[in-house]
XYZ file of C-alpha atoms in Angstrom:
466
model
C -32.774 -18.438 3.093
C -31.763 -21.720 1.434
C -29.962 -24.505 3.280
C -26.799 -23.742 1.312
C -26.936 -20.066 2.261
C -27.455 -21.023 5.871
C -24.393 -23.281 5.819
C -22.292 -20.532 4.233
C -23.373 -18.037 6.864
C -22.594 -20.442 9.695
C -19.176 -21.113 8.185
C -18.495 -17.385 7.884
C -19.572 -16.869 11.484
C -17.171 -19.563 12.640
C -14.379 -17.975 10.607
C -15.057 -14.594 12.209
C -14.932 -16.153 15.669
C -11.637 -17.810 14.805
C -10.297 -14.493 13.504
C -11.128 -12.805 16.808
C -9.277 -15.544 18.695
C -6.208 -15.197 16.498
C -6.176 -11.406 16.845
C -6.271 -11.776 20.635
C -3.353 -14.222 20.471
C -1.259 -11.907 18.290
C -2.042 -8.911 20.494
C -0.870 -10.790 23.573
C 2.408 -11.669 21.851
C 2.970 -8.027 20.832
C 1.898 -6.309 24.043
C 5.333 -5.685 25.574
C 7.462 -3.308 23.442
C 10.723 -4.390 25.067
C 10.013 -8.088 24.550
C 9.076 -7.522 20.913
C 12.292 -5.599 20.242
C 14.392 -8.182 22.080
C 12.846 -11.051 20.143
C 13.578 -9.298 16.859
C 17.121 -8.352 17.894
C 17.912 -12.009 18.491
C 16.560 -13.161 15.139
C 18.860 -14.523 12.456
C 17.465 -12.079 9.888
C 17.869 -8.538 11.226
C 14.753 -6.819 9.844
C 13.633 -4.858 12.916
C 13.658 -1.072 12.532
C 12.272 0.607 15.672
C 10.956 3.691 13.844
C 9.214 1.910 10.963
C 5.625 1.145 10.050
C 6.813 -1.941 8.248
C 9.060 -3.452 10.922
C 8.943 -1.294 14.042
C 7.033 0.075 17.006
C 4.844 2.499 14.990
C 3.417 -0.394 13.000
C 2.655 -2.375 16.146
C 1.075 0.734 17.691
C -1.395 0.813 14.779
C -2.780 -2.555 15.867
C -3.270 -1.490 19.465
C -4.771 1.838 18.414
C -7.467 0.019 16.433
C -8.046 -2.399 19.310
C -8.260 0.567 21.694
C -10.958 2.160 19.567
C -13.109 -0.783 20.655
C -11.599 -1.374 24.113
C -9.821 1.544 25.858
C -7.777 -0.935 27.877
C -5.437 -1.146 24.883
C -4.609 2.582 24.919
C -1.736 2.021 27.336
C -0.195 -0.614 25.077
C -0.461 1.606 22.009
C 1.194 4.399 23.975
C 3.971 2.056 25.071
C 4.928 1.300 21.482
C 4.756 4.980 20.522
C 7.003 5.871 23.442
C 9.470 3.148 22.491
C 9.587 4.469 18.923
C 10.198 8.034 20.091
C 13.130 7.194 22.384
C 15.741 7.108 19.657
C 16.770 9.487 16.910
C 13.896 10.803 14.785
C 15.139 11.138 11.196
C 13.003 12.537 8.416
C 11.483 9.993 6.086
C 8.537 8.828 4.055
C 5.286 7.445 5.402
C 6.821 4.123 6.396
C 9.983 5.331 8.131
C 11.104 8.043 10.495
C 9.121 11.043 11.631
C 6.160 10.491 9.308
C 5.776 6.862 10.414
C 5.654 7.933 14.062
C 3.258 10.757 13.189
C 0.899 8.386 11.378
C 0.861 5.953 14.299
C 0.271 8.792 16.770
C -2.618 10.057 14.638
C -4.221 6.613 14.670
C -3.712 6.373 18.422
C -5.251 9.805 18.924
C -8.285 8.674 16.921
C -8.782 5.843 19.420
C -9.355 8.315 22.260
C -13.017 8.812 21.274
C -12.782 12.535 20.656
C -10.669 13.334 23.715
C -7.490 15.350 23.024
C -4.409 13.164 22.715
C -0.849 13.693 21.485
C -1.528 17.298 20.497
C 1.960 18.614 21.281
C 3.695 15.598 19.766
C 1.614 15.771 16.601
C 2.172 19.499 16.214
C 5.927 18.914 16.286
C 5.789 15.916 13.974
C 3.441 17.665 11.555
C 5.850 20.582 11.243
C 8.708 18.170 10.524
C 6.639 16.252 7.968
C 5.547 19.439 6.196
C 9.177 20.578 5.989
C 10.177 17.200 4.583
C 7.417 17.482 1.985
C 8.713 20.930 1.048
C 12.263 19.585 0.769
C 11.231 16.775 -1.582
C 9.098 19.159 -3.620
C 11.739 21.883 -3.873
C 14.450 19.413 -4.846
C 12.248 17.927 -7.556
C 11.292 21.355 -8.879
C 14.957 22.327 -9.136
C 15.808 19.010 -10.791
C 13.110 19.536 -13.406
C 13.983 23.166 -14.057
C 15.782 22.110 -17.220
C 12.640 20.525 -18.649
C 12.454 17.065 -20.250
C 16.225 16.584 -19.942
C 15.780 15.987 -16.196
C 15.911 12.211 -16.693
C 14.629 9.472 -14.356
C 12.882 10.182 -11.054
C 13.824 8.441 -7.812
C 11.176 6.375 -6.029
C 11.662 8.414 -2.873
C 10.235 11.432 -4.687
C 6.844 9.966 -5.566
C 6.035 6.479 -4.269
C 3.791 5.402 -1.381
C 6.508 3.880 0.794
C 9.170 6.598 0.749
C 7.853 9.451 -1.386
C 5.190 12.099 -1.734
C 2.259 9.772 -2.417
C 2.642 8.410 1.113
C 3.729 11.644 2.796
C 0.920 13.479 1.037
C -1.615 10.928 2.285
C -0.560 11.664 5.840
C -0.838 15.403 5.256
C -4.361 14.932 3.889
C -5.225 12.933 6.974
C -4.030 15.796 9.157
C -5.859 18.426 7.133
C -2.703 20.377 6.255
C -4.059 21.942 3.070
C -0.917 23.914 2.233
C 1.517 21.015 2.542
C -0.867 18.526 0.908
C -1.325 20.971 -1.963
C 2.439 21.176 -2.374
C 2.665 17.388 -2.551
C -0.173 17.304 -5.082
C 1.438 19.906 -7.346
C 4.748 18.062 -7.261
C 3.152 14.726 -8.116
C 1.291 16.308 -11.028
C 4.608 17.684 -12.269
C 6.294 14.290 -11.831
C 3.947 12.907 -14.485
C 5.225 15.307 -17.159
C 7.298 13.453 -19.796
C 11.076 13.413 -19.610
C 13.595 12.498 -22.272
C 14.708 8.887 -22.304
C 17.476 7.310 -24.340
C 15.047 6.583 -27.193
C 12.491 9.327 -26.775
C 10.064 10.806 -24.247
C 8.907 8.637 -21.341
C 6.500 9.199 -18.428
C 8.056 11.196 -15.628
C 7.892 8.388 -13.045
C 10.534 6.515 -15.058
C 13.028 4.982 -12.606
C 16.630 4.441 -13.652
C 16.833 0.945 -12.106
C 14.828 -2.265 -12.305
C 11.936 -2.950 -9.928
C 14.186 -5.199 -7.860
C 17.572 -6.841 -8.151
C 17.217 -7.575 -11.874
C 19.119 -4.619 -13.333
C 20.129 -6.646 -16.390
C 16.472 -7.107 -17.373
C 15.867 -3.349 -17.318
C 19.113 -1.740 -18.555
C 17.256 1.504 -19.326
C 15.249 1.485 -16.105
C 11.549 0.764 -15.764
C 8.037 2.162 -15.412
C 6.508 0.615 -12.320
C 2.972 -0.796 -12.401
C 2.582 -1.494 -8.678
C 0.583 0.498 -6.148
C 3.511 0.625 -3.725
C 6.120 2.097 -6.071
C 4.455 3.069 -9.337
C 1.866 5.070 -11.214
C -1.116 3.465 -9.412
C 0.121 4.936 -6.133
C 0.302 8.413 -7.655
C -3.191 7.931 -9.077
C -4.618 6.781 -5.753
C -3.159 9.790 -3.950
C -4.394 12.272 -6.545
C -7.863 10.727 -6.326
C -7.961 10.918 -2.537
C -6.672 14.488 -2.645
C -9.365 15.460 -5.150
C -12.087 13.958 -2.969
C -10.801 15.967 -0.019
C -10.854 19.213 -2.003
C -7.106 19.376 -2.604
C -7.147 20.257 -6.314
C -4.450 21.862 -8.455
C -3.993 22.790 -12.100
C -3.526 19.753 -14.305
C -4.614 17.234 -11.682
C -7.738 16.016 -13.465
C -5.884 15.737 -16.792
C -3.019 13.788 -15.239
C -5.400 11.424 -13.470
C -7.124 10.677 -16.762
C -3.799 10.185 -18.496
C -2.589 7.717 -15.853
C -5.848 5.766 -16.090
C -5.509 5.578 -19.881
C -1.851 4.578 -19.564
C -2.671 1.787 -17.118
C -5.582 0.451 -19.150
C -3.462 0.419 -22.301
C -0.885 -1.699 -20.479
C -3.348 -4.317 -19.276
C -2.985 -7.785 -20.679
C -6.015 -10.048 -20.985
C -6.551 -13.733 -20.280
C -9.664 -15.861 -19.929
C -10.442 -14.272 -16.559
C -10.022 -10.670 -17.685
C -7.461 -7.854 -17.424
C -4.134 -8.111 -15.595
C -0.863 -6.220 -15.275
C 2.808 -7.071 -15.147
C 5.177 -5.747 -12.479
C 6.743 -3.160 -14.763
C 7.454 -2.191 -18.353
C 10.641 -0.745 -19.854
C 10.906 2.902 -20.902
C 9.191 3.606 -24.176
C 8.864 6.015 -27.072
C 5.933 8.047 -28.257
C 4.540 10.509 -25.724
C 1.864 12.588 -27.469
C 2.283 16.294 -26.709
C 0.345 17.444 -23.664
C -0.768 14.026 -22.439
C 1.703 13.812 -19.621
C 2.267 10.075 -20.034
C 3.199 7.675 -22.786
C 0.748 5.697 -24.886
C 3.051 3.023 -26.271
C 5.580 0.583 -24.862
C 8.698 -1.056 -26.212
C 7.400 -4.488 -25.109
C 3.971 -6.096 -24.704
C 2.209 -5.256 -21.451
C 2.248 -8.888 -20.398
C 6.026 -8.962 -19.941
C 6.584 -9.235 -16.201
C 9.567 -9.406 -13.899
C 11.418 -12.692 -14.494
C 11.058 -15.489 -11.977
C 13.135 -15.271 -8.830
C 13.440 -12.566 -6.190
C 13.519 -9.713 -8.688
C 10.954 -7.583 -6.885
C 11.261 -6.705 -3.169
C 9.192 -9.053 -1.058
C 9.735 -12.118 -3.217
C 7.633 -11.371 -6.259
C 8.176 -13.972 -8.949
C 6.329 -13.159 -12.112
C 6.757 -15.017 -15.369
C 6.990 -13.344 -18.763
C 3.576 -13.092 -20.356
C 1.683 -13.747 -17.107
C 0.186 -11.422 -14.487
C 2.239 -10.057 -11.632
C 1.447 -11.576 -8.282
C -1.990 -10.907 -6.820
C -1.302 -8.450 -4.021
C -1.480 -4.927 -2.649
C 2.049 -3.927 -3.645
C 1.984 -5.338 -7.191
C -0.706 -6.802 -9.372
C -4.346 -6.272 -10.213
C -5.861 -5.787 -6.728
C -3.891 -2.644 -5.887
C -4.368 -1.237 -9.384
C -8.076 -2.065 -9.216
C -8.532 -0.003 -6.077
C -6.597 2.929 -7.573
C -8.805 2.873 -10.681
C -11.948 2.732 -8.566
C -10.812 5.642 -6.376
C -10.031 7.736 -9.461
C -13.445 7.017 -10.946
C -15.135 7.823 -7.665
C -13.242 11.110 -7.341
C -13.891 12.368 -10.875
C -17.317 10.755 -11.304
C -16.143 8.457 -14.080
C -18.208 5.271 -13.664
C -16.323 3.467 -16.428
C -13.094 3.690 -14.423
C -14.852 2.260 -11.387
C -16.204 -0.555 -13.537
C -12.727 -1.226 -14.954
C -11.322 -1.403 -11.438
C -14.001 -3.801 -10.260
C -13.583 -5.950 -13.377
C -9.843 -6.185 -12.755
C -10.401 -7.273 -9.165
C -13.011 -9.862 -10.117
C -10.667 -11.231 -12.779
C -7.844 -11.547 -10.258
C -10.093 -13.410 -7.842
C -11.230 -15.789 -10.599
C -7.714 -17.027 -11.380
C -6.491 -20.188 -9.639
C -5.034 -19.415 -6.225
C -1.892 -21.336 -7.117
C -1.116 -18.622 -9.681
C -1.456 -15.725 -7.261
C 2.103 -15.845 -5.928
C 0.945 -15.439 -2.315
C 3.245 -17.066 0.247
C 2.253 -15.520 3.573
C -0.461 -13.549 5.338
C 1.116 -10.083 5.251
C -0.500 -6.853 4.095
C 2.133 -6.019 1.511
C 2.079 -9.143 -0.603
C -0.024 -11.632 1.320
C -3.535 -12.687 2.264
C -4.174 -9.793 4.657
C -3.556 -7.167 1.993
C -5.951 -8.917 -0.350
C -8.491 -9.235 2.444
C -8.392 -5.503 3.143
C -8.622 -4.505 -0.524
C -11.566 -6.808 -1.160
C -13.232 -5.682 2.070
C -12.962 -2.058 0.955
C -14.208 -2.881 -2.532
C -17.116 -4.893 -1.109
C -18.111 -1.847 0.923
C -17.732 0.435 -2.110
C -19.531 -1.963 -4.474
C -22.221 -3.653 -2.349
C -23.846 -5.313 -5.358
C -20.643 -6.917 -6.649
C -21.047 -10.151 -4.688
C -17.610 -9.962 -3.072
C -18.605 -11.342 0.343
C -17.615 -14.962 -0.440
C -14.185 -13.729 -1.524
C -13.832 -11.828 1.758
C -14.603 -15.024 3.691
C -12.196 -17.048 1.574
C -9.322 -14.593 1.991
C -9.846 -14.408 5.740
C -9.755 -18.198 5.906
C -6.527 -18.250 3.903
C -4.929 -15.750 6.274
C -6.047 -17.815 9.254
C -4.552 -20.939 7.686
C -1.166 -19.235 7.985
C -1.527 -18.798 11.752
C 1.163 -20.674 13.675
C 1.078 -20.839 17.470
C 4.784 -21.690 17.458
C 5.703 -18.438 15.688
C 6.831 -15.679 18.081
C 4.080 -13.327 16.879
C 1.607 -15.845 15.488
C 2.557 -15.597 11.814
C 5.668 -16.199 9.756
C 6.559 -14.251 6.636
C 8.228 -15.286 3.405
C 11.565 -13.822 2.314
C 12.950 -13.934 -1.256
C 15.777 -16.114 0.052
C 13.160 -18.720 0.897
C 13.481 -18.840 4.671
C 10.488 -18.006 6.890
C 10.920 -15.159 9.370
C 8.803 -13.709 12.168
C 8.058 -10.023 11.756
C 5.891 -8.069 14.200
C 5.239 -4.930 12.162
C 2.506 -3.501 9.988
C 3.286 -3.792 6.292
C 5.037 -7.148 6.303
C 4.315 -8.503 9.756
C 1.843 -9.852 12.279
C 0.376 -6.480 13.285
C -0.869 -5.812 9.771
C -2.318 -9.295 9.451
C -4.094 -8.911 12.784
C -5.530 -5.543 11.740
C -7.141 -6.999 8.625
C -8.445 -9.985 10.589
C -9.796 -7.732 13.338
C -11.939 -5.864 10.832
C -13.132 -9.166 9.415
C -13.961 -10.527 12.866
C -16.128 -7.498 13.587
C -17.574 -7.319 10.046
C -16.809 -3.597 10.085
C -14.500 -1.031 8.547
C -11.706 0.380 10.748
C -12.407 2.997 13.386
C -8.871 4.335 13.080
C -7.316 5.321 9.737
C -4.752 2.529 9.609
C -5.448 1.436 6.018
C -4.989 5.004 4.799
C -1.296 4.063 4.873
C -2.097 1.663 2.022
C -3.972 4.411 0.128
C -7.100 2.259 0.081
C -9.353 5.000 1.392
């Protein structure tokens, strides 16, 4: 071992120790469900949603479930947040809200019980509700598409990771509900069939609105390129379903078509491939392909600067989208790698890795990262790169893992109610305790880094990373 390598290893060790300290601090701030809810209720920005993975008790429970998998003393705290979430009304919803959010958190908490039965009755009830919700979304979409290509745009809450079948289906896979997961898979395959746009056929995940508040930029709607709301999320789900043996007619073909569609929309700079936030609807869907092969604008056209995309994304025309889980190359890279792994297509895996390496090579000032959240911050990047480093052990990603962990730790603020502050499009910092956009998610990524290990509970399945 050279002196330089020794210094790097000592620095990484110190960073891991610091990460463990920060996780302990965040956990202490989040331990009391009533205090967390009260702190959020008194905030100027009312973002708290008790039954949400993003900003509620289920998301906080995910942190304590993972901690409990290493130290059973945290089981009581995880249960406290689950109980607080279950006290109110339990509406149906996607993976990040309502019944499915509570079910996902309960599943993670059950996994922390080291094989002992936990939450069986609750999960049976929630699983039945989630399966019925999946059937409702699927049946409604089938009826809507009964007229063929004239069906028009598809709502995000039919197919995306946050509210739609890509997220709900991931939960059903996790629970081993083959029938309901198969229904979600068939519906998502059908969603990719072309529909008729104003100027010709377009891919079926065409949304009638813009990716954010910029309706004027996308008067005919848009085709989303982000993992959270677009085709990469569908691809990631179909890949994970295939790996688990959930396979339906047309699934392989549609996966290949989405991969081709994404690769055709990649721009290229000196670092390598990149993607915009979205592209407008387009003409020219070859018969039988399921997705379009040409756009009305160059693939480099991104969402204009400003708060056009939820979460504060601020792309510039001709440049990559921000570097994040929700939008940009890292999330797409993981989806491509998962698809290649599922269908034994090494070139797709190589394309995914190349896209991630290119994103990491660009100057950090161009990444558009403003906080340490999972959705669009340092923690999400840390978890993606950690997963890719495990999947591609010869890719040399370990220094990037250390760097991203250090960046997340730089955002730690002892004066913040939960240890971290998050960035809003309006510009003001807020303190959010939850999973997707809050301190719990940041702490989860840092906890894995501190232990130099992958999660023991399936918390990052909610991000469709594994």
